[in-house]
Short mmCIF file of the C-alpha atoms (twelve columns), coordinates in Angstrom:
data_MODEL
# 
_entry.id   MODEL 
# 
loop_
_atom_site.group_PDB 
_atom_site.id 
_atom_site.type_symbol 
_atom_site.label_atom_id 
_atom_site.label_alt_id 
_atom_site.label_comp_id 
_atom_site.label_asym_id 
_atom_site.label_seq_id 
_atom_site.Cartn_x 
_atom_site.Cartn_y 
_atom_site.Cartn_z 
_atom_site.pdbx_PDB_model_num 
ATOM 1   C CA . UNK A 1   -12.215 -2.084  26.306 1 
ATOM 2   C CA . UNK A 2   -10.694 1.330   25.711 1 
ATOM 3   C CA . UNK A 3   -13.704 2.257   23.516 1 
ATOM 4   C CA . UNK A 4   -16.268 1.341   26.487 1 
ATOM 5   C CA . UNK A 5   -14.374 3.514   28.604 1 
ATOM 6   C CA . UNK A 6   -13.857 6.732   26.626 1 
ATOM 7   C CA . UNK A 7   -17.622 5.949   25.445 1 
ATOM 8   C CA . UNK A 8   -18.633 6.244   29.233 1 
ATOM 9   C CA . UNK A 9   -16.556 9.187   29.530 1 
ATOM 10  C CA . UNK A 10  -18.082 10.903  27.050 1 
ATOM 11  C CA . UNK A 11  -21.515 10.281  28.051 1 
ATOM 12  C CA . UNK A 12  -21.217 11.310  31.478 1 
ATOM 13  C CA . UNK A 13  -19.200 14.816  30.190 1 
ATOM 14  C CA . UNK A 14  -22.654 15.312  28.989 1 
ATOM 15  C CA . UNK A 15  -24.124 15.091  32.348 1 
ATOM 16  C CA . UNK A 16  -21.849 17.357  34.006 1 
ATOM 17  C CA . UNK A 17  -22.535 20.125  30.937 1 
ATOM 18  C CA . UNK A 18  -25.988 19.599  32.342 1 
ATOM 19  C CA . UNK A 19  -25.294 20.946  35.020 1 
ATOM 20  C CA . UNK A 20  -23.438 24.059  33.981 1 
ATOM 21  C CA . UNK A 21  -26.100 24.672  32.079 1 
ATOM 22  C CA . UNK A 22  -28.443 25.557  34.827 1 
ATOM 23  C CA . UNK A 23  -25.463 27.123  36.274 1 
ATOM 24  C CA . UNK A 24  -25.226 29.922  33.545 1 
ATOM 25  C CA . UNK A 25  -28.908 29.737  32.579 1 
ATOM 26  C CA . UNK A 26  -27.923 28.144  29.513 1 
ATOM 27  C CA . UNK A 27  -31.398 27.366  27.195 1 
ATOM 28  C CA . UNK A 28  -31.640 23.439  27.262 1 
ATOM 29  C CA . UNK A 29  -34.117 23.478  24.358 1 
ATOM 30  C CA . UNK A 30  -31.381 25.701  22.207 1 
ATOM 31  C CA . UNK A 31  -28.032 23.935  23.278 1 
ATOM 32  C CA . UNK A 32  -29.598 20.609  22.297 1 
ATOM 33  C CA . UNK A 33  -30.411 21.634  18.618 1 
ATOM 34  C CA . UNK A 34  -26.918 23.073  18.184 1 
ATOM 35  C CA . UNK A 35  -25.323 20.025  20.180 1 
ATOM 36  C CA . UNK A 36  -26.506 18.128  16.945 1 
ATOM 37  C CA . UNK A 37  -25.925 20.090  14.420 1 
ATOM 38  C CA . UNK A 38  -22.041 20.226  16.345 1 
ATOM 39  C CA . UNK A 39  -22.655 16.221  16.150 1 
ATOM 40  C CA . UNK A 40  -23.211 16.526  11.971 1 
ATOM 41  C CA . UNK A 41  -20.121 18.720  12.167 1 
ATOM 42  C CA . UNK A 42  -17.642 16.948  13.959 1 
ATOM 43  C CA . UNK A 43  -18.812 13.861  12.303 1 
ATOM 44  C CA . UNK A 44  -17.829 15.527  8.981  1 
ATOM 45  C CA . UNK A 45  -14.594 16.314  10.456 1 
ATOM 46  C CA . UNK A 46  -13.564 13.003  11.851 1 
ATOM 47  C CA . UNK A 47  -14.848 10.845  8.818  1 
ATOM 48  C CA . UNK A 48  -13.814 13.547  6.184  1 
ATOM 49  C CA . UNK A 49  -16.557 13.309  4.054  1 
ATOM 50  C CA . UNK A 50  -19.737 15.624  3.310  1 
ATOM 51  C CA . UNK A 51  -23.176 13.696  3.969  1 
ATOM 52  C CA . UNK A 52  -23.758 11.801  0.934  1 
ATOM 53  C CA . UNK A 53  -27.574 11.208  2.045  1 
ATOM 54  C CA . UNK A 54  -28.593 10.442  -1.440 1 
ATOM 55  C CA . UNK A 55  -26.165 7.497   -1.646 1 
ATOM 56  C CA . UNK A 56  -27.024 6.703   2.277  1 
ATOM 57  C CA . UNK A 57  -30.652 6.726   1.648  1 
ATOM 58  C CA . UNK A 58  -30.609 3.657   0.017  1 
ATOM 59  C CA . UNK A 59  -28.514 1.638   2.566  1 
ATOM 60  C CA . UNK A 60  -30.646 -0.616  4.951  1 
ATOM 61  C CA . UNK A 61  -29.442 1.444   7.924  1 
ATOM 62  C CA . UNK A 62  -31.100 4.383   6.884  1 
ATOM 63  C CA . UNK A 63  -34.638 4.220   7.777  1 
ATOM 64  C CA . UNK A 64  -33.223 3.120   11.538 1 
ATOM 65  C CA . UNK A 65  -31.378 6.343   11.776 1 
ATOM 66  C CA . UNK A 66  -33.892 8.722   10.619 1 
ATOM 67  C CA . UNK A 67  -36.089 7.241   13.553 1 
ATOM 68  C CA . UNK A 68  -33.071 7.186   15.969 1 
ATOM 69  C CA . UNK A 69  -32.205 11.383  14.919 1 
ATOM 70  C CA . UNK A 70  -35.993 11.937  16.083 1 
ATOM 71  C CA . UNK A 71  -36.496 10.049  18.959 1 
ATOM 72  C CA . UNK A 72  -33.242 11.561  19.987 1 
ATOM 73  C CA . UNK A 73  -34.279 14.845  19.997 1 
ATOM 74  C CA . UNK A 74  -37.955 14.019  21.614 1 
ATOM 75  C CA . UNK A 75  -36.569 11.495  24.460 1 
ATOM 76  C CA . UNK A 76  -33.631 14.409  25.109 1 
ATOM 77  C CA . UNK A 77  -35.965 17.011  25.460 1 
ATOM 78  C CA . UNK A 78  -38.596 14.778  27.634 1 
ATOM 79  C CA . UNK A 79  -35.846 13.977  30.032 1 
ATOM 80  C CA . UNK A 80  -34.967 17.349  30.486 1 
ATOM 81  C CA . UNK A 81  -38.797 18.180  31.056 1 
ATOM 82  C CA . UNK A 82  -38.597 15.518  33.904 1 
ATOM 83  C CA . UNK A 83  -36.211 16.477  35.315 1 
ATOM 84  C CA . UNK A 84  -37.109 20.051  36.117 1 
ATOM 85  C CA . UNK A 85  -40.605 19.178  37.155 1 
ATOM 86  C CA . UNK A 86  -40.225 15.601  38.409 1 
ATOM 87  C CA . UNK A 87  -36.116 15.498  39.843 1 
ATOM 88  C CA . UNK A 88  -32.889 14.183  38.561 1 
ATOM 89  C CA . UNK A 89  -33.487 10.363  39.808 1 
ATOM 90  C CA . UNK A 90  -36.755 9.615   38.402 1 
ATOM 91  C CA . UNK A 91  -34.703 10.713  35.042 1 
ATOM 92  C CA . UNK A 92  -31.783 9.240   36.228 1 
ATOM 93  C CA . UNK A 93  -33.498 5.515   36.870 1 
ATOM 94  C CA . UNK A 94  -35.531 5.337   34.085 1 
ATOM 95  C CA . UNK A 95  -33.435 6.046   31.345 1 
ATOM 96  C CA . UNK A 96  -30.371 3.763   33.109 1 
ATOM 97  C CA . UNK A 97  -32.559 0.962   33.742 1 
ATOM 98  C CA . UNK A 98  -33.490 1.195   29.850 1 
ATOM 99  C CA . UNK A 99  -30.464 -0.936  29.366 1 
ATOM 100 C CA . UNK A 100 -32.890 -4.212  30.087 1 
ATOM 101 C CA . UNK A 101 -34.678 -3.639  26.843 1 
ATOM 102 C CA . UNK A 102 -31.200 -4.268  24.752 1 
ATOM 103 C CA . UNK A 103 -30.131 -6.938  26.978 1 
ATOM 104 C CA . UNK A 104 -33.313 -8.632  26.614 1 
ATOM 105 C CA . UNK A 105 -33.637 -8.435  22.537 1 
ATOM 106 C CA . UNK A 106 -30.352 -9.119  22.356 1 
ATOM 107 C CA . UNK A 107 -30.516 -12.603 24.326 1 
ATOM 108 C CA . UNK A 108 -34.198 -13.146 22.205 1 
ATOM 109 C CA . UNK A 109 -32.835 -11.972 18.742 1 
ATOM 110 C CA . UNK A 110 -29.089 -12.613 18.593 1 
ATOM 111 C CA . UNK A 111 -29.042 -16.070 21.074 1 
ATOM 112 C CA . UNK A 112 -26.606 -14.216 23.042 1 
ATOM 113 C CA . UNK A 113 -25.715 -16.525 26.386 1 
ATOM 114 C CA . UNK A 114 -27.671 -15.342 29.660 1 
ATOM 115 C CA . UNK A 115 -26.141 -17.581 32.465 1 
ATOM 116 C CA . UNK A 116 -26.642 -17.444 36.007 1 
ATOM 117 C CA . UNK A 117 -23.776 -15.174 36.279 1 
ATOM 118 C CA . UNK A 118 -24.909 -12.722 34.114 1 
ATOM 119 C CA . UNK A 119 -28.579 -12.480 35.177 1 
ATOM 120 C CA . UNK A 120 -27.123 -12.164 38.681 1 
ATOM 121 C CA . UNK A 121 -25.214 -9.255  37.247 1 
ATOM 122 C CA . UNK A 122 -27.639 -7.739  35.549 1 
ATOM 123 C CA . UNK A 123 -29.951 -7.324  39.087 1 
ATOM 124 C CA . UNK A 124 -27.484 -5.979  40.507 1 
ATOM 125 C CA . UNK A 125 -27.129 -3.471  38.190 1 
ATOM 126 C CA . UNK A 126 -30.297 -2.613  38.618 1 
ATOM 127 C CA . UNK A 127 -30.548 -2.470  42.364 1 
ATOM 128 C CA . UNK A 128 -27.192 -0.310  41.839 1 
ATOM 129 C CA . UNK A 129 -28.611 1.784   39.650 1 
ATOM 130 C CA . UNK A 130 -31.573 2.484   41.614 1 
ATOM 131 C CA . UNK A 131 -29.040 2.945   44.862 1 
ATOM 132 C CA . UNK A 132 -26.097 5.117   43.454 1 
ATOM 133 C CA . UNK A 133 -29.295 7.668   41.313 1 
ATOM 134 C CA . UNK A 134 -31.532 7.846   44.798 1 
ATOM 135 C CA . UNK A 135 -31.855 11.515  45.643 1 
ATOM 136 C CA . UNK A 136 -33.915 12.286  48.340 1 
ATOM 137 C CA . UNK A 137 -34.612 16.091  47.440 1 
ATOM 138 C CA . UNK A 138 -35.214 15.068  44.118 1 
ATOM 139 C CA . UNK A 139 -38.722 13.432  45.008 1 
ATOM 140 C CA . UNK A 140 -41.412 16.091  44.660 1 
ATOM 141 C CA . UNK A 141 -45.319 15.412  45.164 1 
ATOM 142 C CA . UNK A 142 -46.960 14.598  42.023 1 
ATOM 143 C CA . UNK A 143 -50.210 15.802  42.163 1 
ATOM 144 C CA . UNK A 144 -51.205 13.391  38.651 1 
ATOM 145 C CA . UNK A 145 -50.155 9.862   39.827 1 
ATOM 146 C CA . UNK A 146 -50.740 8.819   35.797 1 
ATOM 147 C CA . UNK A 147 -48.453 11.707  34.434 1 
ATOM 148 C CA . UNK A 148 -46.091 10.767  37.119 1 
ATOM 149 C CA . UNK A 149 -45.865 7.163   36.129 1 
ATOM 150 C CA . UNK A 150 -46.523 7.684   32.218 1 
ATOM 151 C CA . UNK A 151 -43.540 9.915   31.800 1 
ATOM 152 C CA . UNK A 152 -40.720 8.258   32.913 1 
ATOM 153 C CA . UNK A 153 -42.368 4.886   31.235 1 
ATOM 154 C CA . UNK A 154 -41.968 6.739   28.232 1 
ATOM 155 C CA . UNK A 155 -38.163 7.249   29.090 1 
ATOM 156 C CA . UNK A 156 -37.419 3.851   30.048 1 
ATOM 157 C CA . UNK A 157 -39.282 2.434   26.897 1 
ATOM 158 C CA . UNK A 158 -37.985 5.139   24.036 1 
ATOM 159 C CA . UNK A 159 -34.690 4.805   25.508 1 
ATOM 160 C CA . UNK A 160 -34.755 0.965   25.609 1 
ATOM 161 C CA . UNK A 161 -35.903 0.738   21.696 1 
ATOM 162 C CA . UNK A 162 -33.373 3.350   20.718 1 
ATOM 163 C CA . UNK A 163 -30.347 1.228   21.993 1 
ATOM 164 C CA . UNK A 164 -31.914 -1.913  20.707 1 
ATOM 165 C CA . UNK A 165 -32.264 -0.443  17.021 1 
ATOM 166 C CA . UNK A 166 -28.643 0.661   17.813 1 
ATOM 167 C CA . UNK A 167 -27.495 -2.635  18.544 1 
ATOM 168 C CA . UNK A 168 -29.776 -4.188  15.825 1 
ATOM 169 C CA . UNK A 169 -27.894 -1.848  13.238 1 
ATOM 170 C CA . UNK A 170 -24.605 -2.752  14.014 1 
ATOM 171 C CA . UNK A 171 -25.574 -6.544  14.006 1 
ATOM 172 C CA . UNK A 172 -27.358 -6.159  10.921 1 
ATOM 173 C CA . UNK A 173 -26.420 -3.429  8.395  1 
ATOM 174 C CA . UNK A 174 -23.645 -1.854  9.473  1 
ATOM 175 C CA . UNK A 175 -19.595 -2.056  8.236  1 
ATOM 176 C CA . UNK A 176 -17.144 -0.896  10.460 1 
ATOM 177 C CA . UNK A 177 -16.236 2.072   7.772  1 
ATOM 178 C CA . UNK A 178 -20.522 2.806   7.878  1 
ATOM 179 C CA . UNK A 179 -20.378 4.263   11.571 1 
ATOM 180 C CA . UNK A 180 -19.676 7.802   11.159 1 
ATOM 181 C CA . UNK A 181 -21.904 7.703   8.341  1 
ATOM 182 C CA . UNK A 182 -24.523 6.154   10.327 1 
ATOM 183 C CA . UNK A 183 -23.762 8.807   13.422 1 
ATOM 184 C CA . UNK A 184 -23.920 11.546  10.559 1 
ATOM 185 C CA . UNK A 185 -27.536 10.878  9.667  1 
ATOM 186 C CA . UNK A 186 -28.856 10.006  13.044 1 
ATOM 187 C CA . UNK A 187 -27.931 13.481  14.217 1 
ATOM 188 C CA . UNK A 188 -28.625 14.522  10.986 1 
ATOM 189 C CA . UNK A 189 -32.271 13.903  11.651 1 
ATOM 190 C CA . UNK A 190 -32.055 15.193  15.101 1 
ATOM 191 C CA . UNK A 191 -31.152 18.852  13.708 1 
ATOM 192 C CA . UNK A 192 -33.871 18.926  11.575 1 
ATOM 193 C CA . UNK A 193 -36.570 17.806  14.512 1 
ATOM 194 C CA . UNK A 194 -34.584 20.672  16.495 1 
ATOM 195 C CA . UNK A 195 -34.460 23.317  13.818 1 
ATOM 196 C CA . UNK A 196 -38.353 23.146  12.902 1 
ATOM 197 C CA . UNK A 197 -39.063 22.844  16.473 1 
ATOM 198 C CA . UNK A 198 -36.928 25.902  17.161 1 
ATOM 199 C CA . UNK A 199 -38.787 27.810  14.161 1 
ATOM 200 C CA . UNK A 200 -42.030 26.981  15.232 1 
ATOM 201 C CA . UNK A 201 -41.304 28.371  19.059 1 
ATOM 202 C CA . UNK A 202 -39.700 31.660  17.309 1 
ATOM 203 C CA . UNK A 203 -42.575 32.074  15.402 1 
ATOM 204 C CA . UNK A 204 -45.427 31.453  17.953 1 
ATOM 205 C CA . UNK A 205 -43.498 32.539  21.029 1 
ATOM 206 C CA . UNK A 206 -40.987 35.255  19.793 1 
ATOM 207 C CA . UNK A 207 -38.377 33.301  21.208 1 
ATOM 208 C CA . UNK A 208 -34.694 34.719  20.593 1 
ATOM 209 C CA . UNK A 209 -31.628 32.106  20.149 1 
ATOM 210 C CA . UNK A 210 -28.894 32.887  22.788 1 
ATOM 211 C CA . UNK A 211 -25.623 32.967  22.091 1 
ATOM 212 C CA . UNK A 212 -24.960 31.161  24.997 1 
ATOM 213 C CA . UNK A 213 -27.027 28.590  24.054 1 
ATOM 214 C CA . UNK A 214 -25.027 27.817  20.298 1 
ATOM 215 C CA . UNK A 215 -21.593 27.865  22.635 1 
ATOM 216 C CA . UNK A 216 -22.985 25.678  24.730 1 
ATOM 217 C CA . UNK A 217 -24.317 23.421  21.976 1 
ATOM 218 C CA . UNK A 218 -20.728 23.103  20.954 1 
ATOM 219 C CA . UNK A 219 -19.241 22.160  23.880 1 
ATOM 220 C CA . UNK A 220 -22.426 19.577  24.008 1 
ATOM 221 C CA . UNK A 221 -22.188 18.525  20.903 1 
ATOM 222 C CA . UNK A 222 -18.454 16.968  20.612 1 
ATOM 223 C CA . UNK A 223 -18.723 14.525  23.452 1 
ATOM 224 C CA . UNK A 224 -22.093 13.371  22.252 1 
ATOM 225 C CA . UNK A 225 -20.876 12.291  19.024 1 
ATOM 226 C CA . UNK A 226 -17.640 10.615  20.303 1 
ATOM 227 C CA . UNK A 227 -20.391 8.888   22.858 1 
ATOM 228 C CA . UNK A 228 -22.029 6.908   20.337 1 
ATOM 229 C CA . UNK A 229 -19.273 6.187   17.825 1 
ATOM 230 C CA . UNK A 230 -16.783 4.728   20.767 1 
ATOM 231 C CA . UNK A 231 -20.633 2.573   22.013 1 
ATOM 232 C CA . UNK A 232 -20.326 1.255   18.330 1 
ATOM 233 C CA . UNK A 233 -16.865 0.546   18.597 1 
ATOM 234 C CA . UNK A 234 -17.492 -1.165  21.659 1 
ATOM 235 C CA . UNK A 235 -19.769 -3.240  20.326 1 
ATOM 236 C CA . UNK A 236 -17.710 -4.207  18.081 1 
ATOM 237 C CA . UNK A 237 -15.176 -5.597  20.578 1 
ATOM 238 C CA . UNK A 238 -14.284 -9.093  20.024 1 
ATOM 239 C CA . UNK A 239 -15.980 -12.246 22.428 1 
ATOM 240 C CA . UNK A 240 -18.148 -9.279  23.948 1 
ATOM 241 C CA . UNK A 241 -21.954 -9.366  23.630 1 
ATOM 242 C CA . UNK A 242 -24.226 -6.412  23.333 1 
ATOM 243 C CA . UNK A 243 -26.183 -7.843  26.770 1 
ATOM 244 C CA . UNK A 244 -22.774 -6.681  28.352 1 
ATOM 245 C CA . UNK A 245 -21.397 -3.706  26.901 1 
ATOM 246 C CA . UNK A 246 -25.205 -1.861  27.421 1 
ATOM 247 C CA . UNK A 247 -25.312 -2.694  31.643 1 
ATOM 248 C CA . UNK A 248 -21.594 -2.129  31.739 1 
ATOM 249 C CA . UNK A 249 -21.764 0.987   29.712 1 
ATOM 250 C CA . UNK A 250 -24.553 2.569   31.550 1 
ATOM 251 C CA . UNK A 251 -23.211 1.689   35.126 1 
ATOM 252 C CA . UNK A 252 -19.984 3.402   34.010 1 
ATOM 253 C CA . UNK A 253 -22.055 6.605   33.550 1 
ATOM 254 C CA . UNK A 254 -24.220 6.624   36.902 1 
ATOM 255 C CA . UNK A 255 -20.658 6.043   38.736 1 
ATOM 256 C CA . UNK A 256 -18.697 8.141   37.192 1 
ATOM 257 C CA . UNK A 257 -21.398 10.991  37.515 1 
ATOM 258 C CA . UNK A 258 -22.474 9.992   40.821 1 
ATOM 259 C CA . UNK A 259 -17.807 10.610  41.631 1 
ATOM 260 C CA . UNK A 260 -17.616 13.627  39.935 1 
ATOM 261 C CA . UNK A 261 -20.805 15.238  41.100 1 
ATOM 262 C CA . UNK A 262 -19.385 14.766  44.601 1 
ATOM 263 C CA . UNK A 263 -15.920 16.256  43.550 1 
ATOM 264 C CA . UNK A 264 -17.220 19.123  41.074 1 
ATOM 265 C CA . UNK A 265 -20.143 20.695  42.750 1 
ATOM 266 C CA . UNK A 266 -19.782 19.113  46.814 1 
ATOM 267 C CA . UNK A 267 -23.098 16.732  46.647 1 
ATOM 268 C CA . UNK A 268 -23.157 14.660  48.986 1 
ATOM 269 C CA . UNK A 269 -23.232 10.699  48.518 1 
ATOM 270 C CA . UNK A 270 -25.444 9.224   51.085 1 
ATOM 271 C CA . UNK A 271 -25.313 5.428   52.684 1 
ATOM 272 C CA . UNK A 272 -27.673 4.195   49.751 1 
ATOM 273 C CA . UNK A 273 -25.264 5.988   47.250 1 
ATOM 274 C CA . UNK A 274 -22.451 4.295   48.346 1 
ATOM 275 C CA . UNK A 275 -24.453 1.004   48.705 1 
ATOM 276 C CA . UNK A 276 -24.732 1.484   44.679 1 
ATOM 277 C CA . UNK A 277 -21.474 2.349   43.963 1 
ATOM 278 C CA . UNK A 278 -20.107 -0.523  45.784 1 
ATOM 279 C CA . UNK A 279 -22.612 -2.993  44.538 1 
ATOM 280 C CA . UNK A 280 -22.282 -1.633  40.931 1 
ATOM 281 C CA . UNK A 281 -18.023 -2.770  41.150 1 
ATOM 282 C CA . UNK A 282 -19.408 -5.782  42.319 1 
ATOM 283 C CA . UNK A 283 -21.473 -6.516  39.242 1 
ATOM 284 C CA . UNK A 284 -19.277 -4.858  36.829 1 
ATOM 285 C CA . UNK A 285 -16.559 -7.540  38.416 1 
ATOM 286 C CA . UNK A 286 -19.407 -10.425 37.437 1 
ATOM 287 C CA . UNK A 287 -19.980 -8.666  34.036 1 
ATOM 288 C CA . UNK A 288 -16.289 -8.899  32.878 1 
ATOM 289 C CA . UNK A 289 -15.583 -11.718 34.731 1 
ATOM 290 C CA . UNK A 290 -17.242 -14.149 31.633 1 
ATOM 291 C CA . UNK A 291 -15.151 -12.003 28.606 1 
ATOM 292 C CA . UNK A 292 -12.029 -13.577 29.653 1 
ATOM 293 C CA . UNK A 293 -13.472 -17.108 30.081 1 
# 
């Protein structure tokens, strides 16, 4: 349970960076290549080891974590395209709602148990999710109804399939001593998208890295490590299926971001937030309710 928790934690530390970023007109492009190349680094550090990819190239995982390190870096970089030209929520509610796709896979591949109870819960969730992310502010007039509905589909979907190869990795392929190597070449991956991406924008556009931008990619790029290997150690929680940890995991984040925005930078939490919050407890009571059973 612990794991969940600091896993949640971590995740929504990268929401608040976020917005410090825009604060101290901090490149987003820039701090999210160096956030995983800090990822490689700190995975290094924690595991002790140099990336052996010659000896992990030829472990089943592999091929799912070189896809995983690039749609990283392209779903990343999409949401933060959304989000300055589209509003937080849409962001916000597609890639939260994503957690259906895992849920569903997991109860179709895995025969994981989807009682009443839980499909209550999951609703919820998503009404919750929908509630506690509503912005008003944040909904700007699209002038390409397609783009405006393509976009965040792409969100909800890319983010779906990533946590469901996630999941389908650890149920598969993976050991318990594997996950930092697995981390190491999924970000791995993402540096390299990032890097030639970076290049090619330097080259074409004359573009200059900040330093700003490689500090902030540090301070980025510890938390989103620590994100994914506490989700895998979640996972790995005894007499708790994937189809729970994923809703519960991503509720976490929208509350605890939805609290701390309110505390760190004064928004405001309207009726409908509140509405989310309160329904979100309620389905995070159903959701743990069935562990202990």
């Amino acid at each position: 349970m612990i794991s969940l928790l600091l896993s949640i934690a971590c995740s929504t530390f990268l929401v608040i960076c976020f917005k410090y970023f825009d604060r101290f007109g901090i490149h987003h492009l820039q701090a999210i290549v160096f956030n995983y190349l800090t990822c490689v680094i700190t995975g290094c550090i924690i595991s002790k080891q140099f990336p052996a990819y010659a000896e992990w190239m030829h472990q089943p995982w592999f091929l799912s974590a070189a896809f995983l390190g690039c749609s990283y870096f392209f779903i990343f970089n999409l949401m933060a395209y959304v989000t300055r030209h589209m509003g937080i929520t849409v962001t916000s509610v597609a890639s939260k709602l994503s957690m259906v796709v895992p849920v569903i896979a997991a109860v179709i591949l895995y025969n994981q148990k989807f009682n009443v109870i839980k499909i209550l819960a999951l609703l919820l969730a998503i009404i919750s999710v929908c509630l506690t992310s509503y912005r008003k502010d944040d909904f700007h007039e699209n002038k390409n109804p397609l783009k405006g509905f393509l976009l965040p589909l792409i969100i909800f979907t890319g983010s779906g399939i990533n946590d469901s190869i996630v999941n389908y990795s650890f149920a598969k392929f993976l050991k318990p001593d594997e996950f930092d190597s697995f981390n190491i070449s999924i970000f791995s991956f993402a540096s390299l998208s990032g890097l030639l991406t970076l290049v090619l924008r330097s080259i074409f556009f004359n573009e200059p890295i900040a330093v700003r931008s490689i500090i902030g990619g540090v301070v980025l790029g510890i938390p989103n490590y620590l994100s994914l290997l506490f989700l895998l150690l979640a996972l790995a929680i005894p007499g708790w299926e994937s189809s729970r940890i994923f809703p519960l995991n991503n509720m976490g984040i929208v509350i605890l971001s939805a609290g701390l925005a309110w505390i760190l930078f004064r928004e405001k939490l309207s009726k409908k937030n509140l509405a989310g919050i309160i329904i979100a407890l309620f389905a995070i009571g159903l959701m743990i309710y069935p562990a202990d059973q």
